[in-house]
Structures are given as C-alpha cells and as structure tokens.
Amino acid sequence: DIQMTQSPSTLSASIGDRVTITCRASQSISSWLAWYQQKPGQAPKLLIYKASTLESGVPSRFSGSGSGTEFTVTISSLQPDDFATYYCQQYSSSSPLTFGGGTKVEIK
Amino acid sequence: QLQLQESGPGLVKPSETLSLTCTVSGDSIDSSYYYWGWIRQPPGKGLEWIGSIYYSGSPYYYNPSLKSRVSISVDKAKNQFSLKLSSVTAADTAVYYCARHSGTVSTTPLSHWGQGTLVTVSS
C-alpha cells in the first residue's frame, strides 16, 4: 500500500493568514494526488487534482504543488469558509486508493 | 446536476451483513462510462476507500484490508450501485459515502459524493 502522511494534524490560524499543509507519499506517485476539504457533517469536496489543478468553482486562493513524494496545498489568505479538515489522496494505484490522516484548520 | 444518495439500515447487528445502496440522479450510470465507489469514515476519524466498480459491473477493485468481506455491484436498470459488507463488527461503524470517480479509470479522484449515511454496528 502507498501510505500518505499529512502534517500538521491540526493547524491554528487567523483570517487572512497564509496556510500550508504538507502531504508525503511513501513512494513516488508522480502528480496523481488530490486534495479534499471536509466540513463537519458534510461529505468531502474535491478541491485539487493532479497535484495542482483546481476543480471548477474552487477559489483561486487555493493552490497545490509538488510531485513524486512531497506535496503541499496552500491557502493564500484564509477565509472564514476555509475552516475545515483537509485530506490528501493518492490515485496512482487503486490497490488501494489511500488518504492522508487529515489536517484540521481551526481558528486561532 | 449529478446527485448521489445513500440508503440502507442505520443499525446492523454484529456478524450480520451491511447492505447499502447508492441511487444516482442527474446522469445515467449506463451511458457515462465512469467508475463508482464507496468510502467510509469512522466517527471522528479519517477516510478509508472501500472499493470501486466500473459502470458495466467489471472490473472492480476492493481495498485488500476488506476484500474478503466486500462486494460491490451495479444495477443499471435502477441507476444504482450497492455495497455489501459481511461479518461486521463494531469496527465497521462509520459514515458510508458513495461517490463517482472523475474519469473512466479507477485511478482518478472522487469528484462527486453522496451526503453519507451513518451505519452503527451494535446488538
């Protein structure tokens, strides 16, 4: 299995802050990485795929980068709607598809 | 607009089989050539992929950690796909989500999700 490790597990930040979350894969996954945002009581929402491509309708303050084994998602200026838990997911291999453990972005 | 809706019992007894159905609206499973999947999330924990199936019913891929207990099938006539998980224990208590992959291969992200349904395993 390809293990996905996210850091930090919790992040405290203020409105307007620049926020970066890191995801590391246990082996190279090229750019086959997605990021999801999940709010309490809701299903995850796809934000970014292929490491850096924004899903339609996702605000431009979100950006993704990386390839191989190290990836990041950055929120350039944190907004109230962005407080949520973020998950990375590799889809290089479907045996199995795997998610990171999640990063909760909370209000400082 | 594509919508997915999970349905099934919210309470299952230990050792029994969990059965859920995902009803798709806004698109036809039979004409869209996508993969369809199931994902679960234990209360307060992260996401675990259970498995995915092609619109035609095969091929399908299961998480090796669940493979011996999982079965996913497609009913094109009803525009539904289903999950069966046998011999459940308390560890299978989770919110179960159905989702559609964004592409025609299993190695694509999950772009559309149902709202999720909580299944509790308890006697």
JSON list of N, CA and C in Angstrom, two decimals, chain A residues 1 32 34 36 38 41-46 49 55 87 89 91-101, chain B residues 39 41 45-49 52 61-64 97 101-102 106-116:
[
{"chain": "A", "resi": 1, "resn": "ASP", "atom": "N", "xyz": [0.83, -1.19, 0.00]},
{"chain": "A", "resi": 1, "resn": "ASP", "atom": "CA", "xyz": [0.00, 0.00, 0.00]},
{"chain": "A", "resi": 1, "resn": "ASP", "atom": "C", "xyz": [0.87, 1.25, 0.00]},
{"chain": "A", "resi": 32, "resn": "TRP", "atom": "N", "xyz": [-0.19, 12.25, -9.22]},
{"chain": "A", "resi": 32, "resn": "TRP", "atom": "CA", "xyz": [-1.53, 11.68, -9.04]},
{"chain": "A", "resi": 32, "resn": "TRP", "atom": "C", "xyz": [-2.02, 11.88, -7.61]},
{"chain": "A", "resi": 34, "resn": "ALA", "atom": "N", "xyz": [-4.77, 14.20, -5.05]},
{"chain": "A", "resi": 34, "resn": "ALA", "atom": "CA", "xyz": [-5.93, 15.08, -4.90]},
{"chain": "A", "resi": 34, "resn": "ALA", "atom": "C", "xyz": [-6.00, 15.61, -3.48]},
{"chain": "A", "resi": 36, "resn": "TYR", "atom": "N", "xyz": [-8.91, 17.23, -0.73]},
{"chain": "A", "resi": 36, "resn": "TYR", "atom": "CA", "xyz": [-10.33, 17.38, -0.42]},
{"chain": "A", "resi": 36, "resn": "TYR", "atom": "C", "xyz": [-10.49, 18.26, 0.81]},
{"chain": "A", "resi": 38, "resn": "GLN", "atom": "N", "xyz": [-13.27, 18.94, 3.92]},
{"chain": "A", "resi": 38, "resn": "GLN", "atom": "CA", "xyz": [-14.46, 18.40, 4.56]},
{"chain": "A", "resi": 38, "resn": "GLN", "atom": "C", "xyz": [-14.86, 19.26, 5.75]},
{"chain": "A", "resi": 41, "resn": "GLY", "atom": "N", "xyz": [-20.08, 17.30, 9.37]},
{"chain": "A", "resi": 41, "resn": "GLY", "atom": "CA", "xyz": [-21.39, 16.83, 8.93]},
{"chain": "A", "resi": 41, "resn": "GLY", "atom": "C", "xyz": [-21.58, 16.81, 7.43]},
{"chain": "A", "resi": 42, "resn": "GLN", "atom": "N", "xyz": [-20.52, 17.10, 6.68]},
{"chain": "A", "resi": 42, "resn": "GLN", "atom": "CA", "xyz": [-20.63, 17.13, 5.22]},
{"chain": "A", "resi": 42, "resn": "GLN", "atom": "C", "xyz": [-19.70, 16.12, 4.58]},
{"chain": "A", "resi": 43, "resn": "ALA", "atom": "N", "xyz": [-19.98, 15.80, 3.33]},
{"chain": "A", "resi": 43, "resn": "ALA", "atom": "CA", "xyz": [-19.11, 14.93, 2.56]},
{"chain": "A", "resi": 43, "resn": "ALA", "atom": "C", "xyz": [-17.86, 15.71, 2.15]},
{"chain": "A", "resi": 44, "resn": "PRO", "atom": "N", "xyz": [-16.77, 15.02, 1.90]},
{"chain": "A", "resi": 44, "resn": "PRO", "atom": "CA", "xyz": [-15.59, 15.70, 1.35]},
{"chain": "A", "resi": 44, "resn": "PRO", "atom": "C", "xyz": [-15.92, 16.32, 0.00]},
{"chain": "A", "resi": 45, "resn": "LYS", "atom": "N", "xyz": [-15.19, 17.39, -0.29]},
{"chain": "A", "resi": 45, "resn": "LYS", "atom": "CA", "xyz": [-15.35, 18.10, -1.56]},
{"chain": "A", "resi": 45, "resn": "LYS", "atom": "C", "xyz": [-13.99, 18.15, -2.25]},
{"chain": "A", "resi": 46, "resn": "LEU", "atom": "N", "xyz": [-13.95, 17.75, -3.51]},
{"chain": "A", "resi": 46, "resn": "LEU", "atom": "CA", "xyz": [-12.70, 17.77, -4.26]},
{"chain": "A", "resi": 46, "resn": "LEU", "atom": "C", "xyz": [-12.28, 19.21, -4.53]},
{"chain": "A", "resi": 49, "resn": "TYR", "atom": "N", "xyz": [-6.84, 18.41, -8.07]},
{"chain": "A", "resi": 49, "resn": "TYR", "atom": "CA", "xyz": [-6.43, 17.11, -8.59]},
{"chain": "A", "resi": 49, "resn": "TYR", "atom": "C", "xyz": [-5.19, 17.26, -9.45]},
{"chain": "A", "resi": 55, "resn": "GLU", "atom": "N", "xyz": [-10.21, 22.23, -9.06]},
{"chain": "A", "resi": 55, "resn": "GLU", "atom": "CA", "xyz": [-11.52, 21.80, -9.53]},
{"chain": "A", "resi": 55, "resn": "GLU", "atom": "C", "xyz": [-12.34, 23.04, -9.85]},
{"chain": "A", "resi": 87, "resn": "TYR", "atom": "N", "xyz": [-7.89, 16.67, 3.43]},
{"chain": "A", "resi": 87, "resn": "TYR", "atom": "CA", "xyz": [-7.31, 15.35, 3.20]},
{"chain": "A", "resi": 87, "resn": "TYR", "atom": "C", "xyz": [-6.61, 15.30, 1.85]},
{"chain": "A", "resi": 89, "resn": "GLN", "atom": "N", "xyz": [-5.13, 12.57, -1.07]},
{"chain": "A", "resi": 89, "resn": "GLN", "atom": "CA", "xyz": [-5.43, 11.21, -1.52]},
{"chain": "A", "resi": 89, "resn": "GLN", "atom": "C", "xyz": [-4.58, 10.90, -2.74]},
{"chain": "A", "resi": 91, "resn": "TYR", "atom": "N", "xyz": [-3.98, 8.64, -6.10]},
{"chain": "A", "resi": 91, "resn": "TYR", "atom": "CA", "xyz": [-4.71, 7.77, -7.03]},
{"chain": "A", "resi": 91, "resn": "TYR", "atom": "C", "xyz": [-3.77, 7.23, -8.11]},
{"chain": "A", "resi": 92, "resn": "SER", "atom": "N", "xyz": [-2.50, 7.09, -7.71]},
{"chain": "A", "resi": 92, "resn": "SER", "atom": "CA", "xyz": [-1.53, 6.46, -8.60]},
{"chain": "A", "resi": 92, "resn": "SER", "atom": "C", "xyz": [-1.81, 4.97, -8.70]},
{"chain": "A", "resi": 93, "resn": "SER", "atom": "N", "xyz": [-2.25, 4.40, -7.60]},
{"chain": "A", "resi": 93, "resn": "SER", "atom": "CA", "xyz": [-2.56, 2.98, -7.55]},
{"chain": "A", "resi": 93, "resn": "SER", "atom": "C", "xyz": [-3.93, 2.78, -6.92]},
{"chain": "A", "resi": 94, "resn": "SER", "atom": "N", "xyz": [-4.74, 1.90, -7.50]},
{"chain": "A", "resi": 94, "resn": "SER", "atom": "CA", "xyz": [-6.06, 1.62, -6.93]},
{"chain": "A", "resi": 94, "resn": "SER", "atom": "C", "xyz": [-6.02, 0.36, -6.07]},
{"chain": "A", "resi": 95, "resn": "SER", "atom": "N", "xyz": [-4.82, -0.03, -5.66]},
{"chain": "A", "resi": 95, "resn": "SER", "atom": "CA", "xyz": [-4.72, -1.21, -4.82]},
{"chain": "A", "resi": 95, "resn": "SER", "atom": "C", "xyz": [-3.92, -0.95, -3.56]},
{"chain": "A", "resi": 96, "resn": "PRO", "atom": "N", "xyz": [-4.46, -0.22, -2.58]},
{"chain": "A", "resi": 96, "resn": "PRO", "atom": "CA", "xyz": [-5.74, 0.52, -2.66]},
{"chain": "A", "resi": 96, "resn": "PRO", "atom": "C", "xyz": [-5.53, 2.02, -2.89]},
{"chain": "A", "resi": 97, "resn": "LEU", "atom": "N", "xyz": [-6.61, 2.72, -3.18]},
{"chain": "A", "resi": 97, "resn": "LEU", "atom": "CA", "xyz": [-6.58, 4.18, -3.11]},
{"chain": "A", "resi": 97, "resn": "LEU", "atom": "C", "xyz": [-6.41, 4.53, -1.63]},
{"chain": "A", "resi": 98, "resn": "THR", "atom": "N", "xyz": [-5.57, 5.51, -1.32]},
{"chain": "A", "resi": 98, "resn": "THR", "atom": "CA", "xyz": [-5.33, 5.83, 0.08]},
{"chain": "A", "resi": 98, "resn": "THR", "atom": "C", "xyz": [-5.37, 7.33, 0.35]},
{"chain": "A", "resi": 99, "resn": "PHE", "atom": "N", "xyz": [-5.84, 7.66, 1.56]},
{"chain": "A", "resi": 99, "resn": "PHE", "atom": "CA", "xyz": [-5.96, 9.03, 2.02]},
{"chain": "A", "resi": 99, "resn": "PHE", "atom": "C", "xyz": [-4.94, 9.32, 3.11]},
{"chain": "A", "resi": 100, "resn": "GLY", "atom": "N", "xyz": [-4.58, 10.57, 3.24]},
{"chain": "A", "resi": 100, "resn": "GLY", "atom": "CA", "xyz": [-3.83, 11.01, 4.39]},
{"chain": "A", "resi": 100, "resn": "GLY", "atom": "C", "xyz": [-4.74, 11.06, 5.60]},
{"chain": "A", "resi": 101, "resn": "GLY", "atom": "N", "xyz": [-4.14, 11.28, 6.76]},
{"chain": "A", "resi": 101, "resn": "GLY", "atom": "CA", "xyz": [-4.90, 11.26, 8.01]},
{"chain": "A", "resi": 101, "resn": "GLY", "atom": "C", "xyz": [-5.71, 12.51, 8.27]},
{"chain": "B", "resi": 39, "resn": "ILE", "atom": "N", "xyz": [-16.68, 4.77, 0.13]},
{"chain": "B", "resi": 39, "resn": "ILE", "atom": "CA", "xyz": [-15.67, 5.25, 1.07]},
{"chain": "B", "resi": 39, "resn": "ILE", "atom": "C", "xyz": [-16.35, 5.31, 2.43]},
{"chain": "B", "resi": 41, "resn": "GLN", "atom": "N", "xyz": [-15.96, 6.46, 6.83]},
{"chain": "B", "resi": 41, "resn": "GLN", "atom": "CA", "xyz": [-15.29, 7.32, 7.79]},
{"chain": "B", "resi": 41, "resn": "GLN", "atom": "C", "xyz": [-15.81, 7.01, 9.19]},
{"chain": "B", "resi": 45, "resn": "LYS", "atom": "N", "xyz": [-12.78, 10.07, 12.76]},
{"chain": "B", "resi": 45, "resn": "LYS", "atom": "CA", "xyz": [-11.54, 9.58, 12.14]},
{"chain": "B", "resi": 45, "resn": "LYS", "atom": "C", "xyz": [-11.47, 9.95, 10.66]},
{"chain": "B", "resi": 46, "resn": "GLY", "atom": "N", "xyz": [-10.47, 9.42, 9.99]},
{"chain": "B", "resi": 46, "resn": "GLY", "atom": "CA", "xyz": [-10.22, 9.76, 8.60]},
{"chain": "B", "resi": 46, "resn": "GLY", "atom": "C", "xyz": [-10.99, 8.88, 7.61]},
{"chain": "B", "resi": 47, "resn": "LEU", "atom": "N", "xyz": [-10.66, 9.08, 6.34]},
{"chain": "B", "resi": 47, "resn": "LEU", "atom": "CA", "xyz": [-11.37, 8.43, 5.24]},
{"chain": "B", "resi": 47, "resn": "LEU", "atom": "C", "xyz": [-10.69, 7.12, 4.83]},
{"chain": "B", "resi": 48, "resn": "GLU", "atom": "N", "xyz": [-11.49, 6.13, 4.54]},
{"chain": "B", "resi": 48, "resn": "GLU", "atom": "CA", "xyz": [-10.97, 4.83, 4.07]},
{"chain": "B", "resi": 48, "resn": "GLU", "atom": "C", "xyz": [-11.73, 4.43, 2.81]},
{"chain": "B", "resi": 49, "resn": "TRP", "atom": "N", "xyz": [-11.00, 4.21, 1.73]},
{"chain": "B", "resi": 49, "resn": "TRP", "atom": "CA", "xyz": [-11.61, 3.73, 0.49]},
{"chain": "B", "resi": 49, "resn": "TRP", "atom": "C", "xyz": [-11.96, 2.25, 0.65]},
{"chain": "B", "resi": 52, "resn": "SER", "atom": "N", "xyz": [-14.21, 0.25, -5.67]},
{"chain": "B", "resi": 52, "resn": "SER", "atom": "CA", "xyz": [-14.80, 0.95, -6.81]},
{"chain": "B", "resi": 52, "resn": "SER", "atom": "C", "xyz": [-15.12, -0.04, -7.92]},
{"chain": "B", "resi": 61, "resn": "TYR", "atom": "N", "xyz": [-12.46, -3.07, -8.02]},
{"chain": "B", "resi": 61, "resn": "TYR", "atom": "CA", "xyz": [-11.29, -3.08, -7.17]},
{"chain": "B", "resi": 61, "resn": "TYR", "atom": "C", "xyz": [-11.73, -2.90, -5.72]},
{"chain": "B", "resi": 62, "resn": "TYR", "atom": "N", "xyz": [-11.20, -3.72, -4.85]},
{"chain": "B", "resi": 62, "resn": "TYR", "atom": "CA", "xyz": [-11.54, -3.62, -3.44]},
{"chain": "B", "resi": 62, "resn": "TYR", "atom": "C", "xyz": [-10.28, -3.32, -2.63]},
{"chain": "B", "resi": 63, "resn": "ASN", "atom": "N", "xyz": [-10.48, -2.66, -1.48]},
{"chain": "B", "resi": 63, "resn": "ASN", "atom": "CA", "xyz": [-9.39, -2.48, -0.54]},
{"chain": "B", "resi": 63, "resn": "ASN", "atom": "C", "xyz": [-8.96, -3.85, -0.02]},
{"chain": "B", "resi": 64, "resn": "PRO", "atom": "N", "xyz": [-7.69, -4.20, -0.16]},
{"chain": "B", "resi": 64, "resn": "PRO", "atom": "CA", "xyz": [-7.24, -5.53, 0.31]},
{"chain": "B", "resi": 64, "resn": "PRO", "atom": "C", "xyz": [-7.58, -5.79, 1.77]},
{"chain": "B", "resi": 97, "resn": "TYR", "atom": "N", "xyz": [-19.98, 6.66, 2.51]},
{"chain": "B", "resi": 97, "resn": "TYR", "atom": "CA", "xyz": [-20.24, 7.55, 1.38]},
{"chain": "B", "resi": 97, "resn": "TYR", "atom": "C", "xyz": [-20.17, 6.78, 0.07]},
{"chain": "B", "resi": 101, "resn": "HIS", "atom": "N", "xyz": [-16.07, 8.55, -9.46]},
{"chain": "B", "resi": 101, "resn": "HIS", "atom": "CA", "xyz": [-14.75, 8.98, -9.90]},
{"chain": "B", "resi": 101, "resn": "HIS", "atom": "C", "xyz": [-14.90, 10.01, -11.02]},
{"chain": "B", "resi": 102, "resn": "SER", "atom": "N", "xyz": [-13.86, 10.79, -11.22]},
{"chain": "B", "resi": 102, "resn": "SER", "atom": "CA", "xyz": [-13.92, 11.86, -12.22]},
{"chain": "B", "resi": 102, "resn": "SER", "atom": "C", "xyz": [-13.63, 11.37, -13.62]},
{"chain": "B", "resi": 106, "resn": "SER", "atom": "N", "xyz": [-10.12, 3.68, -12.75]},
{"chain": "B", "resi": 106, "resn": "SER", "atom": "CA", "xyz": [-10.26, 3.70, -11.29]},
{"chain": "B", "resi": 106, "resn": "SER", "atom": "C", "xyz": [-9.25, 4.62, -10.63]},
{"chain": "B", "resi": 107, "resn": "THR", "atom": "N", "xyz": [-8.17, 4.89, -11.35]},
{"chain": "B", "resi": 107, "resn": "THR", "atom": "CA", "xyz": [-7.14, 5.78, -10.79]},
{"chain": "B", "resi": 107, "resn": "THR", "atom": "C", "xyz": [-7.44, 7.23, -11.16]},
{"chain": "B", "resi": 108, "resn": "THR", "atom": "N", "xyz": [-8.57, 7.68, -10.68]},
{"chain": "B", "resi": 108, "resn": "THR", "atom": "CA", "xyz": [-8.97, 9.08, -10.83]},
{"chain": "B", "resi": 108, "resn": "THR", "atom": "C", "xyz": [-9.55, 9.54, -9.51]},
{"chain": "B", "resi": 109, "resn": "PRO", "atom": "N", "xyz": [-9.56, 10.85, -9.24]},
{"chain": "B", "resi": 109, "resn": "PRO", "atom": "CA", "xyz": [-10.12, 11.33, -7.97]},
{"chain": "B", "resi": 109, "resn": "PRO", "atom": "C", "xyz": [-11.63, 11.15, -7.92]},
{"chain": "B", "resi": 110, "resn": "LEU", "atom": "N", "xyz": [-12.15, 11.37, -6.71]},
{"chain": "B", "resi": 110, "resn": "LEU", "atom": "CA", "xyz": [-13.58, 11.21, -6.46]},
{"chain": "B", "resi": 110, "resn": "LEU", "atom": "C", "xyz": [-14.22, 12.60, -6.51]},
{"chain": "B", "resi": 111, "resn": "SER", "atom": "N", "xyz": [-14.91, 12.88, -7.58]},
{"chain": "B", "resi": 111, "resn": "SER", "atom": "CA", "xyz": [-15.36, 14.25, -7.83]},
{"chain": "B", "resi": 111, "resn": "SER", "atom": "C", "xyz": [-16.77, 14.54, -7.35]},
{"chain": "B", "resi": 112, "resn": "HIS", "atom": "N", "xyz": [-17.58, 13.52, -7.18]},
{"chain": "B", "resi": 112, "resn": "HIS", "atom": "CA", "xyz": [-18.96, 13.72, -6.73]},
{"chain": "B", "resi": 112, "resn": "HIS", "atom": "C", "xyz": [-19.25, 12.73, -5.61]},
{"chain": "B", "resi": 113, "resn": "TRP", "atom": "N", "xyz": [-19.80, 13.24, -4.51]},
{"chain": "B", "resi": 113, "resn": "TRP", "atom": "CA", "xyz": [-20.05, 12.43, -3.32]},
{"chain": "B", "resi": 113, "resn": "TRP", "atom": "C", "xyz": [-21.51, 12.52, -2.89]},
{"chain": "B", "resi": 114, "resn": "GLY", "atom": "N", "xyz": [-22.00, 11.42, -2.31]},
{"chain": "B", "resi": 114, "resn": "GLY", "atom": "CA", "xyz": [-23.27, 11.48, -1.62]},
{"chain": "B", "resi": 114, "resn": "GLY", "atom": "C", "xyz": [-23.09, 12.16, -0.28]},
{"chain": "B", "resi": 115, "resn": "GLN", "atom": "N", "xyz": [-24.18, 12.40, 0.42]},
{"chain": "B", "resi": 115, "resn": "GLN", "atom": "CA", "xyz": [-24.11, 13.09, 1.71]},
{"chain": "B", "resi": 115, "resn": "GLN", "atom": "C", "xyz": [-23.62, 12.19, 2.83]},
{"chain": "B", "resi": 116, "resn": "GLY", "atom": "N", "xyz": [-23.65, 10.87, 2.60]},
{"chain": "B", "resi": 116, "resn": "GLY", "atom": "CA", "xyz": [-23.19, 9.93, 3.61]},
{"chain": "B", "resi": 116, "resn": "GLY", "atom": "C", "xyz": [-24.32, 9.42, 4.48]}
]
